[in-house]
Tab-separated table of C-alpha atoms in Angstrom:
chain	number	residue	atom	x	y	z
A	238	MET	CA	-32.806	38.463	114.509
A	239	GLY	CA	-29.830	37.090	112.575
A	240	VAL	CA	-29.641	37.094	108.833
A	241	ARG	CA	-29.216	33.724	107.177
A	242	LEU	CA	-27.151	33.712	104.058
A	243	GLN	CA	-28.178	31.134	101.490
A	244	PHE	CA	-25.771	30.069	98.796
A	245	PRO	CA	-26.908	28.329	95.643
A	246	SER	CA	-26.369	24.618	95.995
A	247	THR	CA	-25.666	22.156	93.250
A	248	PRO	CA	-28.199	19.316	93.075
A	249	ALA	CA	-26.795	15.886	93.808
A	250	ALA	CA	-27.916	14.584	90.435
A	251	GLU	CA	-26.061	17.405	88.675
A	252	VAL	CA	-22.863	16.669	90.611
A	253	ARG	CA	-23.182	12.999	89.810
A	254	ASN	CA	-23.676	13.716	86.100
A	255	TRP	CA	-20.737	16.149	86.131
A	256	ASN	CA	-18.459	13.432	87.559
A	257	LEU	CA	-19.701	10.803	85.123
A	258	THR	CA	-19.439	12.989	82.024
A	259	PRO	CA	-15.747	12.145	81.365
A	260	ILE	CA	-16.578	8.444	81.728
A	261	TYR	CA	-19.365	8.755	79.173
A	262	TRP	CA	-16.991	10.544	76.811
A	263	ALA	CA	-14.344	7.856	77.295
A	264	LEU	CA	-16.853	5.093	76.544
A	265	GLY	CA	-18.101	6.996	73.510
A	266	LEU	CA	-14.582	7.457	72.159
A	267	VAL	CA	-13.788	3.774	72.727
A	268	LEU	CA	-16.919	2.778	70.815
A	269	LEU	CA	-16.055	5.243	68.068
A	270	GLY	CA	-12.587	3.717	67.813
A	271	LEU	CA	-14.060	0.222	67.515
A	272	LEU	CA	-16.447	1.436	64.820
A	273	LEU	CA	-13.592	3.001	62.862
A	274	VAL	CA	-11.590	-0.219	63.106
A	275	LEU	CA	-14.534	-2.181	61.712
A	276	LEU	CA	-14.978	0.334	58.919
A	277	GLY	CA	-11.267	0.043	58.190
A	278	LEU	CA	-11.806	-3.578	57.188
A	279	ALA	CA	-14.062	-2.451	54.326
A	280	VAL	CA	-12.151	0.583	53.007
A	281	GLY	CA	-9.357	0.101	50.504
A	282	SER	CA	-8.450	-0.005	46.851
A	283	THR	CA	-10.758	-2.999	46.272
A	284	GLY	CA	-13.566	-1.714	48.492
A	285	LEU	CA	-16.124	-4.244	49.731
A	286	GLU	CA	-15.086	-6.841	47.168
A	287	SER	CA	-12.439	-8.190	49.547
A	288	LEU	CA	-15.035	-8.713	52.289
A	289	ARG	CA	-17.400	-10.441	49.873
A	290	SER	CA	-14.609	-12.727	48.673
A	291	LEU	CA	-13.591	-13.377	52.270
A	292	TRP	CA	-17.005	-14.778	53.186
A	293	ALA	CA	-17.638	-16.382	49.779
A	294	GLY	CA	-15.725	-19.547	50.541
A	295	GLU	CA	-12.382	-21.188	49.904
A	296	GLY	CA	-10.058	-20.836	46.980
A	297	ALA	CA	-7.310	-18.504	45.818
A	298	GLU	CA	-9.637	-15.514	45.726
A	299	ALA	CA	-10.743	-16.043	49.318
A	300	ALA	CA	-7.133	-16.528	50.441
A	301	MET	CA	-6.139	-13.275	48.757
A	302	ALA	CA	-9.074	-11.467	50.362
A	303	ARG	CA	-8.127	-12.897	53.766
A	304	GLN	CA	-4.609	-11.585	53.364
A	305	ILE	CA	-5.848	-8.127	52.345
A	306	VAL	CA	-8.314	-7.823	55.215
A	307	TRP	CA	-6.434	-9.433	58.110
A	308	ASP	CA	-2.813	-8.767	57.179
A	309	ILE	CA	-3.078	-5.307	55.588
A	310	ARG	CA	-6.262	-3.425	56.488
A	311	LEU	CA	-6.706	-4.532	60.114
A	312	PRO	CA	-3.134	-3.849	61.343
A	313	ARG	CA	-3.071	-0.593	59.390
A	314	THR	CA	-6.272	0.665	61.005
A	315	LEU	CA	-5.249	-0.469	64.482
A	316	GLY	CA	-1.800	1.033	63.967
A	317	ALA	CA	-3.305	4.344	62.851
A	318	TRP	CA	-5.460	4.417	65.979
A	319	ALA	CA	-2.498	3.578	68.230
A	320	ALA	CA	-0.272	6.204	66.595
A	321	GLY	CA	-3.016	8.808	66.960
A	322	ALA	CA	-3.496	7.799	70.600
A	323	LEU	CA	0.219	8.326	71.254
A	324	LEU	CA	0.175	11.725	69.541
A	325	GLY	CA	-2.961	12.813	71.401
A	326	LEU	CA	-1.412	11.770	74.710
A	327	ALA	CA	1.859	13.521	73.867
A	328	GLY	CA	-0.033	16.671	72.893
A	329	ALA	CA	-1.848	16.795	76.223
A	330	VAL	CA	1.440	16.274	78.079
A	331	ALA	CA	3.196	18.989	76.068
A	332	GLN	CA	0.415	21.528	76.607
A	333	GLY	CA	0.346	20.814	80.325
A	334	LEU	CA	4.121	20.799	80.707
A	335	PHE	CA	4.664	24.077	78.869
A	336	ARG	CA	1.365	25.581	80.062
A	337	ASN	CA	0.632	26.593	76.485
A	338	PRO	CA	-2.484	25.467	74.566
A	339	LEU	CA	-0.544	25.801	71.290
A	340	ALA	CA	2.169	23.315	72.281
A	341	ASP	CA	2.370	20.155	70.191
A	342	PRO	CA	4.303	16.870	70.561
A	343	TYR	CA	7.057	18.019	68.180
A	344	LEU	CA	8.069	20.963	70.337
A	345	LEU	CA	11.264	19.390	71.703
A	346	GLY	CA	12.722	18.811	68.237
A	347	SER	CA	11.712	15.163	67.959
A	348	ALA	CA	10.151	15.614	64.520
A	349	SER	CA	13.241	17.316	63.100
A	350	GLY	CA	15.472	14.686	64.663
A	351	ALA	CA	13.409	11.872	63.181
A	352	SER	CA	13.510	13.527	59.762
A	353	LEU	CA	17.280	13.906	59.986
A	354	GLY	CA	17.683	10.257	60.978
A	355	VAL	CA	15.614	9.088	58.011
A	356	ALA	CA	17.430	11.439	55.623
A	357	LEU	CA	20.821	10.154	56.786
A	358	ALA	CA	19.717	6.535	56.462
A	359	LEU	CA	18.343	7.096	52.950
A	360	ALA	CA	21.474	8.925	51.840
A	361	LEU	CA	23.792	6.187	53.127
A	362	LEU	CA	21.661	3.325	51.855
A	363	GLY	CA	21.496	5.026	48.484
A	364	GLY	CA	25.232	4.722	48.062
A	365	ALA	CA	26.244	8.235	49.011
A	366	GLY	CA	29.771	6.985	49.535
A	367	GLY	CA	30.075	5.788	45.955
A	368	MET	CA	33.007	3.750	44.708
A	369	LEU	CA	36.394	4.650	46.092
A	370	GLY	CA	37.943	3.436	42.885
A	371	ALA	CA	37.046	0.605	40.570
A	372	ALA	CA	40.653	0.086	39.498
A	373	SER	CA	41.844	-0.447	43.053
A	374	GLY	CA	39.219	-3.115	43.650
A	375	LEU	CA	37.767	-1.384	46.730
A	376	VAL	CA	34.176	-2.005	47.738
A	377	PRO	CA	31.663	0.826	48.070
A	378	VAL	CA	31.664	2.682	51.358
A	379	SER	CA	27.899	2.245	51.478
A	380	VAL	CA	28.336	-1.533	51.879
A	381	TYR	CA	29.819	-1.047	55.345
A	382	SER	CA	27.457	1.737	56.309
A	383	SER	CA	24.351	-0.092	55.152
A	384	HIS	CA	25.291	-3.281	57.035
A	385	TRP	CA	23.981	-1.856	60.310
A	386	LEU	CA	21.563	0.565	58.674
A	387	VAL	CA	19.641	-2.272	57.029
A	388	ARG	CA	19.139	-3.903	60.422
A	389	LEU	CA	18.211	-0.594	62.015
A	390	GLY	CA	15.708	0.267	59.283
A	391	LEU	CA	14.113	3.613	58.545
A	392	THR	CA	11.780	3.354	61.523
A	393	GLY	CA	14.714	2.663	63.815
A	394	ALA	CA	16.659	5.556	62.319
A	395	ALA	CA	13.666	7.838	62.854
A	396	PHE	CA	13.303	6.774	66.481
A	397	VAL	CA	17.021	7.178	67.191
A	398	GLY	CA	16.973	10.609	65.559
A	399	ALA	CA	13.949	11.696	67.591
A	400	VAL	CA	15.479	10.584	70.891
A	401	ALA	CA	18.838	12.170	69.999
A	402	ALA	CA	17.119	15.470	69.232
A	403	VAL	CA	15.334	15.463	72.600
A	404	LEU	CA	18.613	14.691	74.391
A	405	LEU	CA	20.272	17.565	72.520
A	406	THR	CA	17.432	19.840	73.598
A	407	LEU	CA	17.896	18.791	77.216
A	408	LEU	CA	21.626	19.390	76.930
A	409	LEU	CA	21.142	22.905	75.582
A	410	ALA	CA	18.460	23.678	78.169
A	411	ARG	CA	20.706	22.296	80.956
A	412	GLY	CA	18.007	20.004	82.232
A	413	VAL	CA	14.281	20.360	82.695
A	414	GLN	CA	14.207	22.850	85.562
A	415	HIS	CA	13.383	25.883	83.397
A	416	THR	CA	10.382	25.387	81.145
A	417	LEU	CA	10.981	28.500	79.042
A	418	ARG	CA	14.612	27.552	78.401
A	419	LEU	CA	13.515	24.039	77.443
A	420	LEU	CA	10.962	25.468	75.034
A	421	LEU	CA	13.478	27.804	73.368
A	422	ALA	CA	16.073	25.034	73.129
A	423	GLY	CA	13.528	22.778	71.414
A	424	VAL	CA	12.737	25.453	68.849
A	425	VAL	CA	16.430	26.050	68.124
A	426	VAL	CA	17.176	22.333	67.803
A	427	GLY	CA	14.213	21.889	65.468
A	428	VAL	CA	15.344	24.696	63.171
A	429	VAL	CA	18.977	23.536	63.061
A	430	LEU	CA	18.173	19.872	62.459
A	431	GLY	CA	15.607	20.835	59.831
A	432	ALA	CA	18.302	22.794	58.003
A	433	CYS	CA	20.636	19.780	58.212
A	434	THR	CA	17.924	17.567	56.725
A	435	SER	CA	17.434	19.983	53.827
A	436	LEU	CA	21.174	20.030	53.199
A	437	ILE	CA	21.382	16.221	53.120
A	438	LEU	CA	18.471	16.016	50.682
A	439	LEU	CA	20.128	18.649	48.514
A	440	LEU	CA	23.343	16.614	48.386
A	441	SER	CA	21.460	13.345	47.844
A	442	PRO	CA	18.560	14.097	45.485
A	443	ASP	CA	17.874	10.371	44.975
A	444	SER	CA	16.567	10.230	48.539
A	445	LEU	CA	14.083	13.035	48.037
A	446	GLN	CA	11.209	10.935	46.722
A	447	ALA	CA	11.499	8.349	49.493
A	448	MET	CA	11.841	11.114	52.070
A	449	GLN	CA	8.679	12.785	50.823
A	450	GLY	CA	6.554	9.878	52.034
A	451	PHE	CA	7.956	10.268	55.545
A	452	LEU	CA	7.470	14.032	55.600
A	453	LEU	CA	3.865	13.792	54.411
A	454	GLY	CA	2.981	11.039	56.861
A	455	SER	CA	1.581	7.644	55.934
A	456	THR	CA	0.024	4.652	57.650
A	457	GLY	CA	0.244	2.465	54.552
A	458	PHE	CA	3.291	0.508	55.757
A	459	VAL	CA	2.037	-0.249	59.275
A	460	GLY	CA	1.929	-4.031	59.727
A	461	TRP	CA	1.296	-6.260	62.698
A	462	THR	CA	4.785	-5.758	64.121
A	463	ALA	CA	4.499	-1.970	64.065
A	464	CYS	CA	0.922	-2.127	65.350
A	465	LEU	CA	1.859	-4.265	68.345
A	466	LEU	CA	4.839	-2.022	69.061
A	467	LEU	CA	2.653	1.084	69.057
A	468	LEU	CA	0.114	-0.531	71.388
A	469	ALA	CA	2.879	-1.854	73.662
A	470	VAL	CA	4.310	1.655	74.050
A	471	TRP	CA	0.902	3.332	74.415
A	472	LEU	CA	-0.259	1.325	77.435
A	473	PRO	CA	2.683	2.114	79.780
A	474	CYS	CA	2.765	5.716	78.545
A	475	LEU	CA	-0.905	6.105	79.408
A	476	LEU	CA	-0.351	4.614	82.860
A	477	LEU	CA	2.685	6.819	83.509
A	478	SER	CA	0.821	9.930	82.400
A	479	TRP	CA	-1.982	9.122	84.861
A	480	LEU	CA	0.554	8.791	87.669
A	481	LEU	CA	2.179	12.118	86.749
A	482	ALA	CA	-1.081	14.024	86.279
A	483	ARG	CA	-0.840	15.647	89.703
A	484	ALA	CA	2.384	17.393	88.681
A	485	LEU	CA	0.672	18.921	85.640
A	486	ASP	CA	-2.250	20.053	87.800
A	487	ALA	CA	0.221	21.724	90.156
A	488	LEU	CA	2.152	23.372	87.305
A	489	ALA	CA	-1.118	24.792	85.963
A	490	LEU	CA	-1.325	26.859	89.186
A	491	GLY	CA	2.161	28.296	88.677
A	492	GLU	CA	5.718	27.373	89.558
A	493	ALA	CA	5.578	28.909	93.047
A	494	THR	CA	2.359	27.118	93.948
A	495	ALA	CA	3.660	23.837	92.560
A	496	HIS	CA	6.804	24.089	94.686
A	497	SER	CA	4.765	24.949	97.776
A	498	LEU	CA	2.852	21.663	97.442
A	499	GLY	CA	6.037	19.733	98.125
A	500	LEU	CA	6.028	17.743	94.897
A	501	PRO	CA	9.344	16.497	93.447
A	502	LEU	CA	8.891	18.673	90.375
A	503	ALA	CA	12.370	18.132	88.939
A	504	GLN	CA	11.984	14.353	88.826
A	505	GLN	CA	8.389	14.486	87.643
A	506	ARG	CA	9.170	17.038	84.950
A	507	ALA	CA	12.014	14.831	83.716
A	508	ALA	CA	9.644	11.857	83.622
A	509	LEU	CA	7.120	13.901	81.635
A	510	VAL	CA	9.794	14.894	79.112
A	511	ALA	CA	10.829	11.237	78.773
A	512	LEU	CA	7.184	10.261	78.306
A	513	LEU	CA	6.734	12.957	75.668
A	514	ALA	CA	9.852	11.838	73.795
A	515	LEU	CA	8.953	8.134	73.898
A	516	ALA	CA	5.348	8.587	72.743
A	517	THR	CA	6.231	11.034	69.981
A	518	GLY	CA	9.306	9.167	68.778
A	519	THR	CA	7.455	5.858	68.552
A	520	ALA	CA	4.541	7.333	66.606
A	521	VAL	CA	6.751	9.330	64.234
A	522	ALA	CA	9.035	6.366	63.577
A	523	GLN	CA	6.117	4.242	62.369
A	524	THR	CA	3.920	6.762	60.532
A	525	GLY	CA	6.113	9.752	59.670
A	526	LEU	CA	5.238	13.358	60.431
A	527	ILE	CA	1.490	13.650	60.986
A	528	ALA	CA	0.440	17.169	61.859
A	529	PHE	CA	-2.282	18.618	64.110
A	530	VAL	CA	-3.448	15.380	65.745
A	531	GLY	CA	-1.479	16.030	68.911
A	532	LEU	CA	-2.443	19.693	68.875
A	533	ALA	CA	-6.156	19.341	68.122
A	534	ALA	CA	-7.042	16.315	70.282
A	535	PRO	CA	-6.659	18.086	73.679
A	536	HIS	CA	-8.530	21.128	72.333
A	537	LEU	CA	-11.469	18.972	71.265
A	538	VAL	CA	-11.601	17.356	74.701
A	539	ARG	CA	-11.491	20.708	76.515
A	540	ALA	CA	-14.261	22.012	74.284
A	541	ALA	CA	-16.459	19.081	75.290
A	542	VAL	CA	-15.781	18.562	79.000
A	543	ARG	CA	-13.939	20.210	81.897
A	544	VAL	CA	-11.473	17.773	83.483
A	545	THR	CA	-8.180	17.703	85.313
A	546	HIS	CA	-5.005	16.559	83.578
A	547	GLY	CA	-5.391	12.908	84.525
A	548	ARG	CA	-8.683	12.478	82.687
A	549	LEU	CA	-7.654	14.992	80.037
A	550	MET	CA	-4.696	12.860	78.956
A	551	VAL	CA	-6.814	9.710	78.778
A	552	LEU	CA	-9.543	11.428	76.762
A	553	ALA	CA	-7.026	13.233	74.531
A	554	SER	CA	-5.350	9.913	73.792
A	555	LEU	CA	-8.662	8.298	72.823
A	556	MET	CA	-9.578	11.383	70.795
A	557	GLY	CA	-6.236	11.322	68.972
A	558	GLY	CA	-6.732	7.673	68.080
A	559	ALA	CA	-10.191	8.377	66.691
A	560	LEU	CA	-8.916	11.394	64.716
A	561	LEU	CA	-6.062	9.553	63.017
A	562	ALA	CA	-8.105	6.398	62.385
A	563	GLY	CA	-10.835	8.523	60.797
A	564	ALA	CA	-8.287	10.474	58.743
A	565	ASP	CA	-6.772	7.201	57.565
A	566	LEU	CA	-10.182	5.994	56.373
A	567	LEU	CA	-10.724	9.252	54.493
A	568	ALA	CA	-7.246	9.064	52.966
A	569	ARG	CA	-8.015	5.583	51.654
A	570	GLY	CA	-11.576	6.185	50.526
A	571	LEU	CA	-11.797	9.691	49.077
A	572	LEU	CA	-9.839	8.977	45.880
A	573	ALA	CA	-9.948	5.161	45.870
A	574	PRO	CA	-8.155	3.231	44.456
A	575	GLN	CA	-5.551	5.996	44.937
A	576	GLU	CA	-4.621	7.234	48.398
A	577	LEU	CA	-4.050	10.657	49.886
A	578	PRO	CA	-1.143	11.194	52.307
A	579	VAL	CA	-2.795	11.036	55.706
A	580	GLY	CA	-0.497	13.760	57.050
A	581	VAL	CA	-1.755	16.184	54.417
A	582	LEU	CA	-5.348	15.358	55.293
A	583	THR	CA	-4.822	15.876	59.027
A	584	ALA	CA	-3.038	19.173	58.342
A	585	VAL	CA	-5.934	20.453	56.222
A	586	LEU	CA	-8.650	19.327	58.633
A	587	GLY	CA	-6.740	20.299	61.779
A	588	GLY	CA	-5.716	23.653	60.385
A	589	GLY	CA	-9.294	24.366	59.337
A	590	TYR	CA	-10.543	23.489	62.803
A	591	LEU	CA	-8.031	25.769	64.520
A	592	LEU	CA	-8.844	28.631	62.151
A	593	TRP	CA	-12.531	28.210	62.937
A	594	LEU	CA	-11.750	28.094	66.658
A	595	MET	CA	-9.702	31.292	66.451
A	596	HIS	CA	-12.456	33.008	64.477
A	597	ARG	CA	-15.071	31.977	67.031
A	598	ARG	CA	-13.028	33.190	69.992
A	599	THR	CA	-12.050	36.499	68.414
A	600	ALA	CA	-15.572	37.258	67.227
A	601	PRO	CA	-17.698	39.742	69.235
A	602	GLY	CA	-18.726	37.998	72.426
A	603	GLY	CA	-15.978	35.381	72.065
A	604	LEU	CA	-13.481	34.334	74.689
A	605	LEU	CA	-10.546	36.377	73.374
């Protein structure tokens, strides 16, 4: 008589719930984002008074309240969510591309390049050239340099610097074929450009105070133009990341396995690097250097649900938007009417979360 082997089977309902879990999380994060946007209309230096004046009726007070709510608070909150969504997406791409859970969006030197671009713009706009000679009747050098810098703006200078830093990283790494070389080149470029930024600030101390706002991160200057730009970049980046998710799934199995699947890894890896640079550069240009959002968002998603890279990047993007929108509300409300730099708040909260995660995993019975 033969022996029948019975393997444990997964109930159909459990499989169905397992497949729908990421969808539930996505819907929950979308609803959380909408709730944070609504709360953003009520949080500010004047608190709920602006909302009361908005619905009170007509007059100068109602017009002022309308301007505060619709032209300042709403685009700022939406812009914070969009910037966080870009950073969360970029963090998931970076961690999948480098196969390192500690990778963040700034790993290719984009943050240092953006900082250098802003420092250069501030130094030149501040009249670093000085007068060549009042007796000779010559105009300041800064007049010619600021002619195109004024049109470019600090956000444009930050974006150009971020893209230039990524291109320099690719040049040093000789392409995107070798992930380890790309990683090392990004670290070197970040250190060198950071040193250049410090040198420029040392030579132009008048730019230090303005530069501090960029380094600490802020969503206070995000208007409708910046908000629409962030959303316009986020949508195609999210679509492109979904299309390239199979390459990240293959890379997670190893280089040899990925090549054996017949995927055009060189082209797809280059597209992922371009996606990472575009998402990070756009977010940094509008909000400055905001730490830990891109690093923590994918970790929070992995702690909640097991998914492949396609769904991971979507969920990490929604999680990043919720994190930065929530941090922006806290930055506005904790010390109202004064504000905390949102980058400092995300660094404190994100660093505390990662320390707790490390402690949990290294504790007896943990994962590490």
